[in-house]
CSV table of C-alpha atoms in Angstrom, one decimal:
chain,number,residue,atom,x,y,z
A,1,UNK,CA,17.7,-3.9,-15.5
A,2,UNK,CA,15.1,-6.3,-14.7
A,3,UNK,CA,11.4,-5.3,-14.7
A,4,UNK,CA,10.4,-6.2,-10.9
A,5,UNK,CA,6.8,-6.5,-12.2
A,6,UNK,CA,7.5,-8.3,-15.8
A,7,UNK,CA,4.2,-10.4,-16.9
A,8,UNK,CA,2.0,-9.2,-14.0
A,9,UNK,CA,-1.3,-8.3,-13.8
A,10,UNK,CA,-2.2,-5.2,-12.0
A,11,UNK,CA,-5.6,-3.4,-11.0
A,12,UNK,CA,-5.4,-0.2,-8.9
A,13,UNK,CA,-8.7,1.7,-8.0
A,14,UNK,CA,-8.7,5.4,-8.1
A,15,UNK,CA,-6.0,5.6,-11.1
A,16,UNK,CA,-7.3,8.1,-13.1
A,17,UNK,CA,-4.4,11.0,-11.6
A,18,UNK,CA,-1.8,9.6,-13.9
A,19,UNK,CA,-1.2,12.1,-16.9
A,20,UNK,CA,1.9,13.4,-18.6
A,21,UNK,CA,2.5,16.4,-17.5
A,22,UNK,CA,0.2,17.2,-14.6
A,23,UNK,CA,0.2,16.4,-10.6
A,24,UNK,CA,-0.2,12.7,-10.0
A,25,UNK,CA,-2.0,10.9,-7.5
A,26,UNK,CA,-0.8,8.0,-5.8
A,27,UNK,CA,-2.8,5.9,-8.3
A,28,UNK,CA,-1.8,7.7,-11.3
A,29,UNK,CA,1.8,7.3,-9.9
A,30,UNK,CA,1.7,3.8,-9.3
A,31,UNK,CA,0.4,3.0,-13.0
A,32,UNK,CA,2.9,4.4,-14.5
A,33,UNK,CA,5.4,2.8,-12.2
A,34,UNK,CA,3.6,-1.0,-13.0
A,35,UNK,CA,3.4,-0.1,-16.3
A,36,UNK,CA,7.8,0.8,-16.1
A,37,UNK,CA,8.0,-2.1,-15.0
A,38,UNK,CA,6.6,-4.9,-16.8
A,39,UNK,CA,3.6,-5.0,-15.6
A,40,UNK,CA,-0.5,-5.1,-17.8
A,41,UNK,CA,-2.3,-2.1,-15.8
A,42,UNK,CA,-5.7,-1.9,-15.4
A,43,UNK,CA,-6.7,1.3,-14.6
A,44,UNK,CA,-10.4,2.2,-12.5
A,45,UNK,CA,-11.6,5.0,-11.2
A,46,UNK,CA,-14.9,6.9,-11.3
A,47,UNK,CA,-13.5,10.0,-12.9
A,48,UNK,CA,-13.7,7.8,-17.0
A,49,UNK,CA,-12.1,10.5,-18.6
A,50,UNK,CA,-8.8,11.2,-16.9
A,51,UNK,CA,-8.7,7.2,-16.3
A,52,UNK,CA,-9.2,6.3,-20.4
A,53,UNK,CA,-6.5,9.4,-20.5
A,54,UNK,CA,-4.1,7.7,-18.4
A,55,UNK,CA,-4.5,4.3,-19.8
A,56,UNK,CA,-3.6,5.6,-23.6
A,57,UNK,CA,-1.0,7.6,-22.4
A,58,UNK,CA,0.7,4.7,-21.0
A,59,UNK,CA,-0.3,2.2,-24.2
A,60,UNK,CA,1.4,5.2,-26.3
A,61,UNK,CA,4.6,4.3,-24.1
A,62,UNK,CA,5.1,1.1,-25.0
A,63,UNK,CA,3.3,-0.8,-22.1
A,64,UNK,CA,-0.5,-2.3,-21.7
A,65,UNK,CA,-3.1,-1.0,-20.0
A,66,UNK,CA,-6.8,-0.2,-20.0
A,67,UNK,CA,-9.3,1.4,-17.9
A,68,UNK,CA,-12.3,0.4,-16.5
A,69,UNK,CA,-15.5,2.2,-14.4
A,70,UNK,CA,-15.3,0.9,-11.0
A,71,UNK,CA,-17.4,2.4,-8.1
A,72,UNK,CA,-15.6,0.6,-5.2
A,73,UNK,CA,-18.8,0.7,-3.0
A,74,UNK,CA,-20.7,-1.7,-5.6
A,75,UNK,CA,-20.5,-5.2,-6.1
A,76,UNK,CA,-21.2,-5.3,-9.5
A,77,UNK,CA,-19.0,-3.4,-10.6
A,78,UNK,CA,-16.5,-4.9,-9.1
A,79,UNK,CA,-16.9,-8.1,-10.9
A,80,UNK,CA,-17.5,-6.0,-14.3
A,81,UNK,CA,-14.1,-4.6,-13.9
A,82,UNK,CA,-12.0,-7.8,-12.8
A,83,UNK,CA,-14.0,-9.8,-15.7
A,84,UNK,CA,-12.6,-6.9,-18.0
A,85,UNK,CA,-9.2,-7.5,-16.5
A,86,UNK,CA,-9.2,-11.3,-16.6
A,87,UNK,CA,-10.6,-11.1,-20.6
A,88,UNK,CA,-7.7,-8.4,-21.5
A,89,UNK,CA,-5.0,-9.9,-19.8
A,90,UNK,CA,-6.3,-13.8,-18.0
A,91,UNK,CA,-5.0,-13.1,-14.7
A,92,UNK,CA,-5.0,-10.3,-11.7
A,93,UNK,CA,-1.8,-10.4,-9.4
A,94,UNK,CA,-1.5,-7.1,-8.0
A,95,UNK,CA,-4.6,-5.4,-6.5
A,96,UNK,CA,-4.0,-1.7,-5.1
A,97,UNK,CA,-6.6,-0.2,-3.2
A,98,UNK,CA,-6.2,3.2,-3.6
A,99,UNK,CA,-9.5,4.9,-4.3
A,100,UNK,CA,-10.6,7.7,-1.6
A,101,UNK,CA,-12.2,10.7,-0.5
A,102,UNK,CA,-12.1,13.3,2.2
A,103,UNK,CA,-14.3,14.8,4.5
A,104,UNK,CA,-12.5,17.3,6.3
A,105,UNK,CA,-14.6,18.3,9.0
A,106,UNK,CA,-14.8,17.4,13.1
A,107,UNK,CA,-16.8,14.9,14.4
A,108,UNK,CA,-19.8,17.4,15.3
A,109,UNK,CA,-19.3,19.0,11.9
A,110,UNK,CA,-19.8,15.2,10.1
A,111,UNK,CA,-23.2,14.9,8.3
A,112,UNK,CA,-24.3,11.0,8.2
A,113,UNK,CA,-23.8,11.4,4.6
A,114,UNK,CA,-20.6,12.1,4.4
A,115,UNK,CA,-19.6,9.2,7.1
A,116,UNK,CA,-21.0,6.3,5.5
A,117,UNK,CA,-19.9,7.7,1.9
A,118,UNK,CA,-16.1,8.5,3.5
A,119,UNK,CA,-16.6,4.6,5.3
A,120,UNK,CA,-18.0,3.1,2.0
A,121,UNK,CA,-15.3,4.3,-0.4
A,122,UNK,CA,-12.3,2.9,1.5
A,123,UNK,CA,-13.6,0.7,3.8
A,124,UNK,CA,-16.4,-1.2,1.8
A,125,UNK,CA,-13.8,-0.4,-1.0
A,126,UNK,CA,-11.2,-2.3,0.0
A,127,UNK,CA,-13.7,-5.2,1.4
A,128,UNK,CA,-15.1,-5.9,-2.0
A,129,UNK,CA,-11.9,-5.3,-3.9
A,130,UNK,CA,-10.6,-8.3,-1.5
A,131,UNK,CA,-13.7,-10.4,-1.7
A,132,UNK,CA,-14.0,-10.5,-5.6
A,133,UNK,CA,-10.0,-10.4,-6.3
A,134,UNK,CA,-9.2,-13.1,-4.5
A,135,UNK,CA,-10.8,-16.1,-5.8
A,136,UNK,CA,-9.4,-14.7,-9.2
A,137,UNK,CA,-5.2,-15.0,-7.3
A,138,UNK,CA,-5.9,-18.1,-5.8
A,139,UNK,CA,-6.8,-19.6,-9.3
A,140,UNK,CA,-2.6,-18.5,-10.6
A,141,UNK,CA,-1.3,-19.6,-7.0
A,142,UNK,CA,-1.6,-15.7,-5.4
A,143,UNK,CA,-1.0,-12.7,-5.4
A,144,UNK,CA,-0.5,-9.1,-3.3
A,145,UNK,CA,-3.0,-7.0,-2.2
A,146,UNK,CA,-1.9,-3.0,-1.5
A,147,UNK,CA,-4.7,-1.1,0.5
A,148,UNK,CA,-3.7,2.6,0.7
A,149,UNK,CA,-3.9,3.7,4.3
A,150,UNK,CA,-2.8,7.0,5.9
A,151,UNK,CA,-1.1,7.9,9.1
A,152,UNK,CA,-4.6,9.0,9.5
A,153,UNK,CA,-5.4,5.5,11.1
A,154,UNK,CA,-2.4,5.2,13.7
A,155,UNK,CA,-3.1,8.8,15.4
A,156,UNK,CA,-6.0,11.1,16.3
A,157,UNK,CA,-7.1,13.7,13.6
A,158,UNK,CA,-10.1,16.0,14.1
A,159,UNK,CA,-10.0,17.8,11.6
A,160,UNK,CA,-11.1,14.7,9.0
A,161,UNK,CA,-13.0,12.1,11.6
A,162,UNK,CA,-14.7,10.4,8.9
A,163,UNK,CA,-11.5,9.8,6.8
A,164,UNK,CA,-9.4,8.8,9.6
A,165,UNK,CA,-11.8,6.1,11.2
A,166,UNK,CA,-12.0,5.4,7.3
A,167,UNK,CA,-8.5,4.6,7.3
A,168,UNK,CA,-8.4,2.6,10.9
A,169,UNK,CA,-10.7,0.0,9.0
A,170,UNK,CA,-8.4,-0.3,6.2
A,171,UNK,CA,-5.6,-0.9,9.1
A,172,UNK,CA,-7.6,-3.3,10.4
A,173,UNK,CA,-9.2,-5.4,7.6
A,174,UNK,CA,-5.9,-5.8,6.3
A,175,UNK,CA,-4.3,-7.9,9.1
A,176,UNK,CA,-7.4,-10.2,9.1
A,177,UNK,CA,-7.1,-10.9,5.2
A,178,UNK,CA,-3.5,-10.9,5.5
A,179,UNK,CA,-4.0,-14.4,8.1
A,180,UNK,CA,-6.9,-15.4,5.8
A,181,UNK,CA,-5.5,-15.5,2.6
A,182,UNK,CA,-1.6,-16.1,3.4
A,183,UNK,CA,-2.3,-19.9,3.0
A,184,UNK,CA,-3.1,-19.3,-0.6
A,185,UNK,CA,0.0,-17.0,-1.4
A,186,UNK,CA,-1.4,-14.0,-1.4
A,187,UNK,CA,-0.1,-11.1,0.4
A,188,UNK,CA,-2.1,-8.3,2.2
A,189,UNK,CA,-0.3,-5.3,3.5
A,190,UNK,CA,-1.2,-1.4,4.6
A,191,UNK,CA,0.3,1.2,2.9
A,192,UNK,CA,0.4,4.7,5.4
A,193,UNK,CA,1.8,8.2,3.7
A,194,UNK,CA,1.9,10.5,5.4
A,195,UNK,CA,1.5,14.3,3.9
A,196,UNK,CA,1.9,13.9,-0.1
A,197,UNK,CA,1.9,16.4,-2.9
A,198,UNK,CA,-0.9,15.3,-5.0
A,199,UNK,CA,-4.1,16.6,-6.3
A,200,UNK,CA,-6.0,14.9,-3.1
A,201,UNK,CA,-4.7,17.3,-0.6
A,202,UNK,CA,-4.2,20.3,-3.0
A,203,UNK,CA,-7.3,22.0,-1.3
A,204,UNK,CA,-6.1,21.6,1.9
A,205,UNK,CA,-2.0,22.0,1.4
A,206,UNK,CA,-2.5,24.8,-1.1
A,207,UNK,CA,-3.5,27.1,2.3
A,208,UNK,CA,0.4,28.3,2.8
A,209,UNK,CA,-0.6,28.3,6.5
A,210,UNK,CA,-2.0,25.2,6.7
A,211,UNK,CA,1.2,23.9,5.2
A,212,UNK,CA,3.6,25.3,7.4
A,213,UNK,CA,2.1,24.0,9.8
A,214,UNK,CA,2.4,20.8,8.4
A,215,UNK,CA,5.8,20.9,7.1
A,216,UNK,CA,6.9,21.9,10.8
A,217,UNK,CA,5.7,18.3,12.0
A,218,UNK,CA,7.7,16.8,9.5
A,219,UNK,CA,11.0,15.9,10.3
A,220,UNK,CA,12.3,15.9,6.8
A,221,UNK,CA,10.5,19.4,6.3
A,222,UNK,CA,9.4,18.6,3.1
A,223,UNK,CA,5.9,16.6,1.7
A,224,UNK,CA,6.1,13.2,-0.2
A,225,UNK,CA,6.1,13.3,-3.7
A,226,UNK,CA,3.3,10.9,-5.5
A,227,UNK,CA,6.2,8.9,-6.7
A,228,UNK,CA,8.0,8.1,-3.4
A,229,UNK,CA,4.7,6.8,-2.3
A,230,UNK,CA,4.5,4.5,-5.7
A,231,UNK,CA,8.1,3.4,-5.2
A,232,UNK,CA,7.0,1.9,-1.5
A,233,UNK,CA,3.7,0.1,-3.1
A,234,UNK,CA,5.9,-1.3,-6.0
A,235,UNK,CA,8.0,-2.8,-3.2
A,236,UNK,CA,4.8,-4.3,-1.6
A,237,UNK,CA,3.7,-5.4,-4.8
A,238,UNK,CA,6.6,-7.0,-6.3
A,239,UNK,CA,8.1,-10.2,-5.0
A,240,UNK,CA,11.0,-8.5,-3.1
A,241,UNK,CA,8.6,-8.4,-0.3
A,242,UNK,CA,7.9,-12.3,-0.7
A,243,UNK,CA,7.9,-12.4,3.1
A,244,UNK,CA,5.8,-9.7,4.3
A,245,UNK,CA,2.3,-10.0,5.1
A,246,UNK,CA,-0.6,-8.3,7.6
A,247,UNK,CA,2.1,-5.5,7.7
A,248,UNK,CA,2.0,-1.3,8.1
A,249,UNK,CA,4.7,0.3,5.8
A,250,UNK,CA,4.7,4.2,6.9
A,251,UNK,CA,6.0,6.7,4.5
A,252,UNK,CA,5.6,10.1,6.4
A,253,UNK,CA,9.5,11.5,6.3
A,254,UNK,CA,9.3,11.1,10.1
A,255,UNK,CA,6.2,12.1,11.4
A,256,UNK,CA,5.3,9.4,13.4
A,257,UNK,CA,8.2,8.7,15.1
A,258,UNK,CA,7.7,11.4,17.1
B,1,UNK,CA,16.7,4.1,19.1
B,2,UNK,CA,15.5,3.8,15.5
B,3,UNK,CA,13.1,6.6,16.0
B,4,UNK,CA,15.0,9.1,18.2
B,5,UNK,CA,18.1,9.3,15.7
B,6,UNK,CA,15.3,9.5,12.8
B,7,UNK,CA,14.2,12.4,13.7
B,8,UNK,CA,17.5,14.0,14.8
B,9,UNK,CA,19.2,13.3,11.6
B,10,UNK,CA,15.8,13.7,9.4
B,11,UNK,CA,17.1,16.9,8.6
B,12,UNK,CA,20.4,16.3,7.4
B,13,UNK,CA,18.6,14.1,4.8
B,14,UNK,CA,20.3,10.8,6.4
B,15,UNK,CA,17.1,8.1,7.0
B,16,UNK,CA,16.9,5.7,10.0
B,17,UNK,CA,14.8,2.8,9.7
B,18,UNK,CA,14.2,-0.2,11.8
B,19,UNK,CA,13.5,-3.9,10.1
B,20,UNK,CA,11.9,-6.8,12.0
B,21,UNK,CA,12.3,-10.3,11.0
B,22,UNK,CA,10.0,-13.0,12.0
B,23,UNK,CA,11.7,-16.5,12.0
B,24,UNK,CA,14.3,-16.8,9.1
B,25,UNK,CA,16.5,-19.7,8.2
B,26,UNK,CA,19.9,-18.4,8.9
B,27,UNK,CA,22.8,-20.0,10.9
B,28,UNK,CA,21.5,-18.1,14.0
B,29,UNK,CA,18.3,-20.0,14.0
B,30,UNK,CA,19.5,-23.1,13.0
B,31,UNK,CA,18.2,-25.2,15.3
B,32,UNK,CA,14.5,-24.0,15.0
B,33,UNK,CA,14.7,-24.6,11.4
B,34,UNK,CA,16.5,-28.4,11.4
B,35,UNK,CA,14.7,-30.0,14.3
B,36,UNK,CA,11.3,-30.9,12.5
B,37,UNK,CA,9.3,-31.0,15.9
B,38,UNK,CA,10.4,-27.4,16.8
B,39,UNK,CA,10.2,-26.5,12.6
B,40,UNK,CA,6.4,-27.8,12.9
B,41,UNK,CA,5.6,-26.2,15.8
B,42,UNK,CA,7.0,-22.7,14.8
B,43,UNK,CA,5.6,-22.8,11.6
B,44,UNK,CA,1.6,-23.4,12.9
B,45,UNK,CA,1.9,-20.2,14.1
B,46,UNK,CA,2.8,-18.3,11.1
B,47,UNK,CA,0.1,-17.7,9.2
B,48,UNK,CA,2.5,-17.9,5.9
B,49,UNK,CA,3.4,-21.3,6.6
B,50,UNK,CA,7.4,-21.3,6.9
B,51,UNK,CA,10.3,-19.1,7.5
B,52,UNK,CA,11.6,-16.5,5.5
B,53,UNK,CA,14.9,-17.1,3.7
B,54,UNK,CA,17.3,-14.6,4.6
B,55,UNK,CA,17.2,-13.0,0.9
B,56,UNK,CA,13.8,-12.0,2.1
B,57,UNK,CA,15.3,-10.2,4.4
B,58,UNK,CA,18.0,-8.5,2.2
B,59,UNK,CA,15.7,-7.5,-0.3
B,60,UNK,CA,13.7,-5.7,2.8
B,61,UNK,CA,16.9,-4.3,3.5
B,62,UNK,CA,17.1,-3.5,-0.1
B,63,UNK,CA,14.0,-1.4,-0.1
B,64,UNK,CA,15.2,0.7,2.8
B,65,UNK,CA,18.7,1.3,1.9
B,66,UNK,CA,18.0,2.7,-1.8
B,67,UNK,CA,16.3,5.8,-3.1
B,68,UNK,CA,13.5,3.8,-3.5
B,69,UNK,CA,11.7,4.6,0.1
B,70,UNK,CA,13.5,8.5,-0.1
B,71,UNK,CA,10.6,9.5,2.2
B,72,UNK,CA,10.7,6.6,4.8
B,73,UNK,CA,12.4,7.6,7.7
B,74,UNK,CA,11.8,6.5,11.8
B,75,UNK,CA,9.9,3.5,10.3
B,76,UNK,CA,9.5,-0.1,11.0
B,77,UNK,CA,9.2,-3.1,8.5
B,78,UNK,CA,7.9,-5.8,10.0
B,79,UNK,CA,9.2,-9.3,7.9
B,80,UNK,CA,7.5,-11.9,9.8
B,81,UNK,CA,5.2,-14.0,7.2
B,82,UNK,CA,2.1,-12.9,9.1
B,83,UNK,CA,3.0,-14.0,12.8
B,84,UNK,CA,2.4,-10.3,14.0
B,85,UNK,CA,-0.8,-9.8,12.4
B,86,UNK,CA,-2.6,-11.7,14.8
């Protein structure tokens, strides 16, 4: 079979959850699968050693890959990490911007704090991933950017204000690259799961009455798997979506087609 | 309609997904795509530049037919180059 990602370059942000044997993250996930399929990762995160984990687990497969310490709220280290990228491998096609963090709390229950910090990581996150990866596609005639999303931005939730507004910027930035950058080939889409099984919402899924009470929203009665949410950013990555730009791809077995 | 039968068959583990093209060059749109004045015109407005081909399309299709989106169900995939982004 044909690799769907053979010769590309990929960075993903918040990669480090990728390692034989244990809960994956979407990142972690979406490395391997880039990795399956042709593709030169580069793995970031903030977490160094489960990231330089990953990154030899999936060089002992076969495949390349690195990692590289990237903050997603700094500029510098932005450009640290795609300069590490572009001297491994001399190009960056595939941006994912996965990195995140919850707040779970209501909006009276929100400290400042933890609302810029929540807003920085994805928001400013996926900002400066955009603004430094760019310039860097345009040079190899574009590219595809993947901002992770949640169903978080399309519908009300209390319980995590912070991460849901969070995840309404993402929505929206993405459309406004999208129109920006479509004129040099490079793609910008929104990726929204729904409720996954990974170690982000392990804490708050691991409750069995919590997760009832999710899985009774869920028409398919069942949470995503990290996998099924890397199998929908491969898709947005690879060229099969050629077409498809400034778009929301919702992966929630249902839930908000209700 | 997408939705409603989404959810109703969600359970039965059959998936109901709903794609939207944007302006594609297939016989159906031919003459938006071979008079120039109307191709131009079209076009300007799509931030991608041109129309899809229609394997574009299929290969949305693709996506949604295979075990590959296994948890997408009552979804829509919108195929339009752009156009709806703004």
């Amino acid at each position: 079979m044909n690799e769907r990602l053979a010769g590309k370059v990929v960075l993903i942000t918040g990669g480090a959850n990728g390692l034989d044997g244990q809960l994956r993250g979407f990142g972690g996930a979406f490395a391997r699968t880039a990795a399956r399929e042709g593709a030169s990762v580069v793995i970031t995160d903030v977490d160094e050693k489960n990231g330089q984990l990953t990154a030899s687990q999936i060089e002992d497969s076969g495949s390349k890959a690195l990692f590289a310490r990237l903050d997603v709220t700094k500029s510098a280290e932005w450009q640290a990490a795609i300069l590490v990228a572009q001297d491994a491998y001399g190009r960056l096609d595939v941006l994912v911007n996965n990195a995140g963090i919850l707040a779970a709390f209501d909006v009276e229950h929100t400290s400042e704090e933890d609302w810029e910090r929540v807003l920085a990581v994805h928001a400013t996150g996926a900002f400066l991933g955009t603004k430094y990866v760019a310039p860097v596609m345009r040079q190899t005639g574009g590219g595809s950017i993947v901002n992770i999303s949640s169903i978080a931005a399309m519908v009300g939730n209390p319980s995590s204000t912070a991460y849901a507004t969070a995840k309404g910027a993402i929505r929206s930035f993405t459309k406004s690259a999208a129109i920006q950058l479509a004129g040099d080939g490079i793609r910008v889409n929104s990726l929204h799961p729904g409720f996954a099984d990974t170690p982000f919402t392990v804490d708050s899924l691991g409750d069995p009455a919590v997760l009832k009470r999710r899985l009774s929203g869920i028409p398919m009665g069942r949470l995503a798997t990290a996998q099924e949410v890397a199998n929908a950013i491969l898709f947005l990555a690879s060229v099969e979506s050629s077409y498809v730009t400034g778009a929301e791809l919702v992966v929630d077995g249902g839930c908000l087609a209700q | 309609m997408s939705k409603t039968v989404a959810i109703q068959y969600a359970s039965e583990n059959i998936r109901v997904n709903s794609v939207h093209p944007g302006y594609t060059k297939t016989p159906a749109a031919l003459p938006l795509f071979t008079d120039p004045e109307l191709y131009a015109d079209r076009t300007s407005q799509i931030p991608m530049g041109r129309y899809a081909e229609s394997e574009e399309i299929a290969n949305s299709i693709l996506f949604l037919a295979s075990d590959e989106s296994s948890y997408i169900t009552g979804a829509e995939l919108v195929i339009d180059g752009g156009h709806n982004a703004q």
